[in-house]
mmCIF file of C-alpha atoms in Angstrom:
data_model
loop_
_atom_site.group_PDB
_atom_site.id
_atom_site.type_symbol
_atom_site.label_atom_id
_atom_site.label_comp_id
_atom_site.label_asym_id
_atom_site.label_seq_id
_atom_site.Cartn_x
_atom_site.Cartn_y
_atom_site.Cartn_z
ATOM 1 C CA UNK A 1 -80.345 -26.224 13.929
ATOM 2 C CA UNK A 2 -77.866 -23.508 14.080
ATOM 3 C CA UNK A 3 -75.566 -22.168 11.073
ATOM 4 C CA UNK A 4 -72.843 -20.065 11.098
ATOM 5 C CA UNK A 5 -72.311 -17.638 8.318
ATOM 6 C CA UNK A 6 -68.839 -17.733 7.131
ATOM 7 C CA UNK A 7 -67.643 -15.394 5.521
ATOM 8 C CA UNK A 8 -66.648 -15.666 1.332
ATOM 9 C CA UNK A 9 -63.550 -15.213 -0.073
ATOM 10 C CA UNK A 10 -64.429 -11.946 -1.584
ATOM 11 C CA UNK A 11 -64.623 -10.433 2.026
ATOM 12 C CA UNK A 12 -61.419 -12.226 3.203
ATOM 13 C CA UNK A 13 -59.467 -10.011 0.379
ATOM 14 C CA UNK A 14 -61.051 -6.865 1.078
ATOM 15 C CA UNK A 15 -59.980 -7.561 4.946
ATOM 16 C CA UNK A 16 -56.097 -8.695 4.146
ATOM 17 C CA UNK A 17 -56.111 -5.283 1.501
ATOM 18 C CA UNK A 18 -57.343 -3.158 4.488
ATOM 19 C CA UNK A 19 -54.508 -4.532 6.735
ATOM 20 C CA UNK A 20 -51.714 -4.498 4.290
ATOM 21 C CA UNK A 21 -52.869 -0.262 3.900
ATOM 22 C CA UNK A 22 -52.969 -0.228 7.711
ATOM 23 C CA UNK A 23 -49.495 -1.539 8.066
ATOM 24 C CA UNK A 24 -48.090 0.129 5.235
ATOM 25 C CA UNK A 25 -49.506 3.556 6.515
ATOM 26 C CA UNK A 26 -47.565 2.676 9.850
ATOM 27 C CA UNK A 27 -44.093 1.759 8.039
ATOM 28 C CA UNK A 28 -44.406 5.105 5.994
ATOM 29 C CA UNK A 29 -45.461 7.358 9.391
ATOM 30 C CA UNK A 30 -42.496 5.881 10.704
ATOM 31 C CA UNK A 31 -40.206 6.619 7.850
ATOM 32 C CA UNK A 32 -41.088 9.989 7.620
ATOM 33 C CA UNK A 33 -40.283 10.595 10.913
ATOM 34 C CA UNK A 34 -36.776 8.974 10.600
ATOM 35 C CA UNK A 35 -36.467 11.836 7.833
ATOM 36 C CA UNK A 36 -37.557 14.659 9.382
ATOM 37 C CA UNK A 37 -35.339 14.197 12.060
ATOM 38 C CA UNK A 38 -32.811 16.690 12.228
ATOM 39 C CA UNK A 39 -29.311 16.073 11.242
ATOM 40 C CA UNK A 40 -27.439 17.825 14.462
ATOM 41 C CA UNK A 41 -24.017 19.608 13.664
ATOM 42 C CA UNK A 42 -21.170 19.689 15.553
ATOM 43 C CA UNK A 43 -20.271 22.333 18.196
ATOM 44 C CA UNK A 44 -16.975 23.835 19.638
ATOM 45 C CA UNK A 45 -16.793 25.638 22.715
ATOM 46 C CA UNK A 46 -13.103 27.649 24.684
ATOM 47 C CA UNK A 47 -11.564 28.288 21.367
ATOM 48 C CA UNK A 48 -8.294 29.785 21.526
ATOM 49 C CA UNK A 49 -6.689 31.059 19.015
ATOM 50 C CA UNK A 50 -3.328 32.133 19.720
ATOM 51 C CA UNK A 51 -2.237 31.973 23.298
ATOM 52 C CA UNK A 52 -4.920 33.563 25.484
ATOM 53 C CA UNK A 53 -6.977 33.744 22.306
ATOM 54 C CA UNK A 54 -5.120 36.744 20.750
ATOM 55 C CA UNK A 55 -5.583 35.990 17.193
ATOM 56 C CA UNK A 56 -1.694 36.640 16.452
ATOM 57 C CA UNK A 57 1.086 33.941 15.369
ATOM 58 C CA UNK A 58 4.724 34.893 15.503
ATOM 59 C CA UNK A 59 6.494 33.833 12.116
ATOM 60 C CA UNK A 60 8.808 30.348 13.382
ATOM 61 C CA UNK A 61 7.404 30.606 16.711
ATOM 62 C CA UNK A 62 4.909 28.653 18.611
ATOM 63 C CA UNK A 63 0.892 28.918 18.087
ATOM 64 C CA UNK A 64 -1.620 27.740 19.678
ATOM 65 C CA UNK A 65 -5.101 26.144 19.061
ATOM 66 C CA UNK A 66 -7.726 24.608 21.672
ATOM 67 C CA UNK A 67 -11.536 24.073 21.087
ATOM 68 C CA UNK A 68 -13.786 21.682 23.061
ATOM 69 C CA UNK A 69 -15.791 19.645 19.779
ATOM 70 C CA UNK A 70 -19.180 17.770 19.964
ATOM 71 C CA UNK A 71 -19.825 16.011 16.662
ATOM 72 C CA UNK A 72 -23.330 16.247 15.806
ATOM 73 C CA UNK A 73 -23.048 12.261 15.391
ATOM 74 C CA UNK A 74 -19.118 11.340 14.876
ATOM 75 C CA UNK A 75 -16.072 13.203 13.823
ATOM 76 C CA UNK A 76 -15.008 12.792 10.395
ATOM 77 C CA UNK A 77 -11.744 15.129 10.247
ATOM 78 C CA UNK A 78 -10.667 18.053 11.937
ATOM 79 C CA UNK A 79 -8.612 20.459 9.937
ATOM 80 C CA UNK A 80 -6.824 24.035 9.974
ATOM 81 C CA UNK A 81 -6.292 26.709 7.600
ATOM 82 C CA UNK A 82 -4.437 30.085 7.120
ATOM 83 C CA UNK A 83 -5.312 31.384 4.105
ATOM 84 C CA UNK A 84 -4.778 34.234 2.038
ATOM 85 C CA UNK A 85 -6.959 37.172 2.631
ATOM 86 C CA UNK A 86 -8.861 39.468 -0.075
ATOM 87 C CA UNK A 87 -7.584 42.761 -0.615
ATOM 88 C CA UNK A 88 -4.645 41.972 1.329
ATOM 89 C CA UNK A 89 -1.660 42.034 -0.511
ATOM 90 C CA UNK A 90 1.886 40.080 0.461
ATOM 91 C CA UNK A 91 5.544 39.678 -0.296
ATOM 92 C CA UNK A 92 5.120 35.887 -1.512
ATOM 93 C CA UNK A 93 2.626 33.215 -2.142
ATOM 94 C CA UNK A 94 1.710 31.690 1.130
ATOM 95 C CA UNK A 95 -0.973 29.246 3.236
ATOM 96 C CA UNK A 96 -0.830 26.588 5.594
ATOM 97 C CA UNK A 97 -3.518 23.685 5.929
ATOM 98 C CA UNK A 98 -3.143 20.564 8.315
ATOM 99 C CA UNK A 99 -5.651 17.844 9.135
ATOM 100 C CA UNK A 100 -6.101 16.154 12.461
ATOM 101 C CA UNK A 101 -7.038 12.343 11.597
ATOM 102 C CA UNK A 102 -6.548 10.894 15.018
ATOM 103 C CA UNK A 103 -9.841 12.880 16.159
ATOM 104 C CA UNK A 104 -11.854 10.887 13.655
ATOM 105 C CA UNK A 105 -15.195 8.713 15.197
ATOM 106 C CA UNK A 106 -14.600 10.511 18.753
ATOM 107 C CA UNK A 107 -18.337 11.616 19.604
ATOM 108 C CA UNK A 108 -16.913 14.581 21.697
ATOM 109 C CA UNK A 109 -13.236 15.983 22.516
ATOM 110 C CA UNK A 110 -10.487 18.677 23.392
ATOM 111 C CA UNK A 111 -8.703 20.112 20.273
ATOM 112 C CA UNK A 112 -5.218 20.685 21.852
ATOM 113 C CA UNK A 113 -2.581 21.763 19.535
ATOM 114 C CA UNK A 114 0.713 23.447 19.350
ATOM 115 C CA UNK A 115 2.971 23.794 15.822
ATOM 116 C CA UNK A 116 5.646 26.348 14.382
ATOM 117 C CA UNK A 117 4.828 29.341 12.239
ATOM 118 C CA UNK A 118 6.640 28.115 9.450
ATOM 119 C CA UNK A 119 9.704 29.961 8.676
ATOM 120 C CA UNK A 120 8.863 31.018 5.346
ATOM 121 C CA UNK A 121 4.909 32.261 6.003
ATOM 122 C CA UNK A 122 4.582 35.950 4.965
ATOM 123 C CA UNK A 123 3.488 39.165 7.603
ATOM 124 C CA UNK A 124 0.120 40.249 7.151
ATOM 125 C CA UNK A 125 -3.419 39.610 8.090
ATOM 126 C CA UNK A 126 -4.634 35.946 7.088
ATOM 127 C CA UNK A 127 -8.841 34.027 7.302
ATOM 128 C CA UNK A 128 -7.811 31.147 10.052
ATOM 129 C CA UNK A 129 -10.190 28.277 9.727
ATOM 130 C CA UNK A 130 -11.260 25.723 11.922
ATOM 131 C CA UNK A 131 -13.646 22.973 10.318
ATOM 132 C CA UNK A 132 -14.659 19.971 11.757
ATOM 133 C CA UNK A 133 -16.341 17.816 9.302
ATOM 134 C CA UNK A 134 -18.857 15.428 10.830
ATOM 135 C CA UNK A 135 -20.181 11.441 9.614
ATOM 136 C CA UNK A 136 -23.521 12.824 9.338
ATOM 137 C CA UNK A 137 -22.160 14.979 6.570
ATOM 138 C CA UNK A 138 -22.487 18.055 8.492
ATOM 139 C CA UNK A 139 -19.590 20.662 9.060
ATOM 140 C CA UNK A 140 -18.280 23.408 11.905
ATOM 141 C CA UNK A 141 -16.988 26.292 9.823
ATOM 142 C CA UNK A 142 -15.575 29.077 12.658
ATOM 143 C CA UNK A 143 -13.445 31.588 10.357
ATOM 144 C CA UNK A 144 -11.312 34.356 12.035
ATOM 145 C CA UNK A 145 -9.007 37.252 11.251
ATOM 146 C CA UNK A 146 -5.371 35.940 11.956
ATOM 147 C CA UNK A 147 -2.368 38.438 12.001
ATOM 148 C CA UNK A 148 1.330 36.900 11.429
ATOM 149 C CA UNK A 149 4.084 39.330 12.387
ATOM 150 C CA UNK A 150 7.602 38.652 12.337
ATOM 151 C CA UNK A 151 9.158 38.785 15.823
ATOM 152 C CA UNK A 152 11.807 40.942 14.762
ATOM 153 C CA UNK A 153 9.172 43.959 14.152
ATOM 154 C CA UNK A 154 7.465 43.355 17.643
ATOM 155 C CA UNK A 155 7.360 45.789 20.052
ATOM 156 C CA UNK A 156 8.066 43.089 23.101
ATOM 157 C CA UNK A 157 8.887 39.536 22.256
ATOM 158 C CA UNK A 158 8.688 38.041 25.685
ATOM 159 C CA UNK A 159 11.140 35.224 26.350
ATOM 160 C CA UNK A 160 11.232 33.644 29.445
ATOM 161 C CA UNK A 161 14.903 32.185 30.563
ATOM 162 C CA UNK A 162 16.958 31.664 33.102
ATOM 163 C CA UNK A 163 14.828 30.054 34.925
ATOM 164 C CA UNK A 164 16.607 27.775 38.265
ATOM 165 C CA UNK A 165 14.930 25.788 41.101
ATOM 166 C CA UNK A 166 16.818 25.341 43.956
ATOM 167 C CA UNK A 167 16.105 23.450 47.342
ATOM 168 C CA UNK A 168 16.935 25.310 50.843
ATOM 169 C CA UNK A 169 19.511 27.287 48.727
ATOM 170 C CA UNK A 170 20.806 24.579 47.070
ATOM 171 C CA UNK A 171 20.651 24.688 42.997
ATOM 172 C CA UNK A 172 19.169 21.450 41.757
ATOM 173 C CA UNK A 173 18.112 22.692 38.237
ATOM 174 C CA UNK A 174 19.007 25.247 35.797
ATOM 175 C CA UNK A 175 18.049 26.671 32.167
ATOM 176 C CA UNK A 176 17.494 22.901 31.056
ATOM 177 C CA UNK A 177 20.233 21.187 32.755
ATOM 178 C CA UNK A 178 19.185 18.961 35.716
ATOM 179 C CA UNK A 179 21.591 18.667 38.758
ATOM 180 C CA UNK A 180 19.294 15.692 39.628
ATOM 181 C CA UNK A 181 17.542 13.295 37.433
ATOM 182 C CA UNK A 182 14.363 14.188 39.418
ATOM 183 C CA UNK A 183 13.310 16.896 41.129
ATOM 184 C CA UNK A 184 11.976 16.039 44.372
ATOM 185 C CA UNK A 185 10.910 18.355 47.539
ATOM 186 C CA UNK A 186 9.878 16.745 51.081
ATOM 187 C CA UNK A 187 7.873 18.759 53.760
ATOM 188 C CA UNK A 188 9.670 21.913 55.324
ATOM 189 C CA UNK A 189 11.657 22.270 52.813
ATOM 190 C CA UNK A 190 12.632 25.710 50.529
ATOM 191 C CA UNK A 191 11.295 25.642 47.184
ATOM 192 C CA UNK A 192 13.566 28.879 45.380
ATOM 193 C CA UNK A 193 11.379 29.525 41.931
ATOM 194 C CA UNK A 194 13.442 32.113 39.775
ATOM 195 C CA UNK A 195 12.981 32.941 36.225
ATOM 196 C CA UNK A 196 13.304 36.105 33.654
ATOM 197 C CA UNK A 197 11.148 37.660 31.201
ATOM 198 C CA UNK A 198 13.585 39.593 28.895
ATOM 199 C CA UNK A 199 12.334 41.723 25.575
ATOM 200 C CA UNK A 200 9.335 43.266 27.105
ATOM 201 C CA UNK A 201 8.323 47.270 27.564
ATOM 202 C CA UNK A 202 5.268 48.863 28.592
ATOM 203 C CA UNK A 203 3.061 47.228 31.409
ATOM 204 C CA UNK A 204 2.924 43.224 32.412
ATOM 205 C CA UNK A 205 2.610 40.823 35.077
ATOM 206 C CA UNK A 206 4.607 37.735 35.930
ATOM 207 C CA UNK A 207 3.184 34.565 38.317
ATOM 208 C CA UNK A 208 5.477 31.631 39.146
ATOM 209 C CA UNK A 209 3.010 28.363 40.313
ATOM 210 C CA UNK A 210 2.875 25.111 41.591
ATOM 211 C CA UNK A 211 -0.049 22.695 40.473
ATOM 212 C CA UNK A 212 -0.938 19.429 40.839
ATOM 213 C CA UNK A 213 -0.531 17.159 38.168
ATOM 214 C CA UNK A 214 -3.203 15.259 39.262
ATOM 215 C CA UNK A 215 -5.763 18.126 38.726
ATOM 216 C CA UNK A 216 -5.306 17.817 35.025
ATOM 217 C CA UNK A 217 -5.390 21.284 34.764
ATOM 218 C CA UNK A 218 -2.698 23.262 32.322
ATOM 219 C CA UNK A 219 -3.337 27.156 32.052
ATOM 220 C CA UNK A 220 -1.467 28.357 29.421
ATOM 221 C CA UNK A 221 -1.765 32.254 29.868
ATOM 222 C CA UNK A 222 -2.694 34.469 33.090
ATOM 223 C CA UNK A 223 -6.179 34.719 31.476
ATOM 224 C CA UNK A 224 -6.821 31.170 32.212
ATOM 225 C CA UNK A 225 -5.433 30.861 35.982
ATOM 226 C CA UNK A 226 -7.407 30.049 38.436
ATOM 227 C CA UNK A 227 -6.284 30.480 41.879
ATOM 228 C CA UNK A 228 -8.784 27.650 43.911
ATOM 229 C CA UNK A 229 -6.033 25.418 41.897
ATOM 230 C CA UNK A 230 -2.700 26.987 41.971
ATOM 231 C CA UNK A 231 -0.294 27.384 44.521
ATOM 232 C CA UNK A 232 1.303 31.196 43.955
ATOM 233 C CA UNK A 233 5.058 31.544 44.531
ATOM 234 C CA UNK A 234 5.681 34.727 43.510
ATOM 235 C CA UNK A 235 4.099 37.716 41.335
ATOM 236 C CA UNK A 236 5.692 40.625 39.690
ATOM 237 C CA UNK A 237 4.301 42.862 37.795
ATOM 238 C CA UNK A 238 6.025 46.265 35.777
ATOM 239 C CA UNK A 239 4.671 49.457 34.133
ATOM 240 C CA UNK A 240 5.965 51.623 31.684
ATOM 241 C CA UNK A 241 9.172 49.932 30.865
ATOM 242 C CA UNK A 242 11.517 50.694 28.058
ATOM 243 C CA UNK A 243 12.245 48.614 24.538
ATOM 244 C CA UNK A 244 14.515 45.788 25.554
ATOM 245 C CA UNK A 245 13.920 45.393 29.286
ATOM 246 C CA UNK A 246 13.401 42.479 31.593
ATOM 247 C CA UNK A 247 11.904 41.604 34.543
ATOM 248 C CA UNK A 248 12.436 38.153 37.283
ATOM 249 C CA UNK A 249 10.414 36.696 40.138
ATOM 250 C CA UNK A 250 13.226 38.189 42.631
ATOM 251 C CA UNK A 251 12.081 41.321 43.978
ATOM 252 C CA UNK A 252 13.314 43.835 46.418
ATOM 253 C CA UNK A 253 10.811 43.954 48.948
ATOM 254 C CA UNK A 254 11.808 46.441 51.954
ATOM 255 C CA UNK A 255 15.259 46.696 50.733
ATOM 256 C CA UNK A 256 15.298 43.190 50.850
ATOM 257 C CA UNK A 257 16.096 40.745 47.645
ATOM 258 C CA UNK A 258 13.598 37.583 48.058
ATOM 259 C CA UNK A 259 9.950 36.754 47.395
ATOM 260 C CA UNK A 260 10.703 33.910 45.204
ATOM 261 C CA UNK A 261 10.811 31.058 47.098
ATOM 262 C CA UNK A 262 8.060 29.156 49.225
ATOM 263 C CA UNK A 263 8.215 26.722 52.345
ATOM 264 C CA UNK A 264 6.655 22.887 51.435
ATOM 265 C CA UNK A 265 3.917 22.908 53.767
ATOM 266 C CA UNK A 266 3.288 26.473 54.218
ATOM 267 C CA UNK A 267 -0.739 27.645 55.095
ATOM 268 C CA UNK A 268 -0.800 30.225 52.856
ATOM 269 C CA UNK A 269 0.613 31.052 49.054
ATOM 270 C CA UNK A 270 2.718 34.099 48.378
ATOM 271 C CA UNK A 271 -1.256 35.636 47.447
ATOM 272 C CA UNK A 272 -2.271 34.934 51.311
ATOM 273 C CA UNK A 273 -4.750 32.345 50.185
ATOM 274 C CA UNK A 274 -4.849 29.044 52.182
ATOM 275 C CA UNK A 275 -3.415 26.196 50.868
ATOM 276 C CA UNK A 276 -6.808 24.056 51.123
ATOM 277 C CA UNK A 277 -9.374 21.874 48.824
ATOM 278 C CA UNK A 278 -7.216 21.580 45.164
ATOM 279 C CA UNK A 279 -4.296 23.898 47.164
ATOM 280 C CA UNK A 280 -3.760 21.694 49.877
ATOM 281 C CA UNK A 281 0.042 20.209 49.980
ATOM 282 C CA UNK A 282 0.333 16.613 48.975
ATOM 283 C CA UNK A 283 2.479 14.318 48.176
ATOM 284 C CA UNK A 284 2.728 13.144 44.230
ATOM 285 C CA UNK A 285 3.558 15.087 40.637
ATOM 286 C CA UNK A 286 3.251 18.929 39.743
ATOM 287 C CA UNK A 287 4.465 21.174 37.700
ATOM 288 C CA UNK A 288 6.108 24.228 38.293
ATOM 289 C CA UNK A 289 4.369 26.871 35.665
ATOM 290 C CA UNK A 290 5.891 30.706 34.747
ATOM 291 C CA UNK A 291 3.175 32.383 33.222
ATOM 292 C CA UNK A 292 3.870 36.050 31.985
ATOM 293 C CA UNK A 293 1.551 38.666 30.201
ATOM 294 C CA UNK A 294 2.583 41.981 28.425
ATOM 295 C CA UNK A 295 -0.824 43.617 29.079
ATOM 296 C CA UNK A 296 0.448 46.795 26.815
ATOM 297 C CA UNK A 297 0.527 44.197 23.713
ATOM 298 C CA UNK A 298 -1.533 41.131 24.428
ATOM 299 C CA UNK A 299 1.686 38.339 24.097
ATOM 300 C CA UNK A 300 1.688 36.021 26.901
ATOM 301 C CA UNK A 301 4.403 33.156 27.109
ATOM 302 C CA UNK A 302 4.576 30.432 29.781
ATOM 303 C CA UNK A 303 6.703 27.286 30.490
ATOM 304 C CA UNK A 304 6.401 24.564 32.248
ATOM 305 C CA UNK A 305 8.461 21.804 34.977
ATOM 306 C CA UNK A 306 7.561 18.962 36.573
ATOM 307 C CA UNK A 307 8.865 18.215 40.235
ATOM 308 C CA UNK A 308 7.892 15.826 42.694
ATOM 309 C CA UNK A 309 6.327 16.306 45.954
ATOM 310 C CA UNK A 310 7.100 13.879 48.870
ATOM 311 C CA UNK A 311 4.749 15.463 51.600
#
């Protein structure tokens, strides 16, 4: 006859203590693991600070910010500061903070801001801070040198006015008043860009542009043009000019006033480059950009128009 040996209930314990170490080991490996990963921060990439990343603000006048953010897991707050600056000294109390809520649980985003120097904010050189604080509990900390000036003690203060568009000859806008409630162009016709830089001296360049809306692309300074996407209407460019001079898109070109306008249509840009790929004429939204640069100082201005293209 054959017996089986069972085993007793001594061994039974020993095996369900083995197994419980076995499986606790494997809950532990696993929780130290968890913990040792590590806890990612976030990034920014194409900050600008100041337009074309100058590092200057004009007291009352418009700055500019832009960073491309990846939170390390989700933003938490964005914020700003200007703050006062050791061993600098200044005629009153000053500092401006602001906080960017509307960012908050975005994973990754563009940082796009423009606000007013305020009025009463000191000259002098300032930290700027950007933090972005992250839900991980991680922070971005980028800290730069800031300089506030008040225009009136600038060398240039570029303003850009009287600025018209007109269609074959025909003025259909003008320094913020529209002839027409929209702006619209059909194939053949003259586009007539004209605008003024005024308070400049020394050495800069002027470009009036068409680009697509659709391209989603907004250059804000000459640094940041690039010409596979912009149709050129005119350039201008001056050297060595006097305090309190100007300069426009209309040249005199072989005795000749002109070089300011553009045919709808046309195969090439004022530049000579085809108008193909992100160039090529179509019908639909742009914008009609002035973009000027006073190379001598580092201030660059722009403005911006929308017209529509029926092509």
């Amino acid at each position: 006859m054959n017996t089986i040996n069972k085993p007793n209930s001594n061994m039974k314990k020993v095996q369900l203590f083995l197994l419980f170490l076995t499986v606790s080991a494997g809950f532990t490996a696993c929780s130290n693991y968890d913990n040792d990963k590590p806890v990612l921060k976030p990034t920014a990439t194409a900050v600008e600070i100041g337009t074309a990343n100058n590092k200057r603000a004009l007291i009352g006048r418009d700055f500019h910010f832009n960073a491309d953010v990846v939170a390390g897991d989700k933003i938490a707050d964005v914020q700003l500061k200007i703050l006062p600056k050791k061993g600098e000294t200044y005629t009153k109390d000053w500092r401006f903070e602001v906080s960017w809520i509307e960012y908050k649980g975005a994973k990754n985003t563009n940082v796009h801001k423009h606000f007013n120097i305020p009025a009463d904010a000191p000259e002098g050189k300032f930290d700027f801070y950007f933090i972005v604080l992250d839900e991980n509990g991680s922070q971005l900390e980028i800290k730069e040198e800031l300089t506030i000036t008040d225009p009136a003690n600038m060398p240039a203060d570029p303003l850009i006015g009287r600025d018209m568009l007109s269609r074959n000859d025909d003025i259909i806008y003008y320094m913020n008043t529209w002839v027409e409630p929209e702006l619209i162009f059909k194939k053949n016709d003259i586009i007539t860009a004209h605008a003024q830089v005024s308070q400049i001296m020394g050495d800069g360049i002027l470009y009036s542009v068409l680009i697509k809306k659709s391209l989603n692309y907004h250059p804000e300074s000459i640094d940041n043009l690039d010409f596979k996407k912009v149709i050129v209407i005119s350039k201008a460019e001056h050297k060595g000019l006097p305090a309190a001079s100007k300069i426009a898109t209309l040249q005199k070109i072989n005795d000749v006033w002109g070089g300011e306008s553009i045919v709808v249509g046309a195969d090439k840009d004022a530049e000579g480059n085809p108008t193909t790929a992100d160039k090529s004429w179509q019908s639909g939204q742009y914008n009609w950009v002035v973009l000027y640069k006073n190379t001598s100082y580092n201030l660059s201005v722009y403005k911006s128009m929308p017209i529509t293209i029926n092509f």
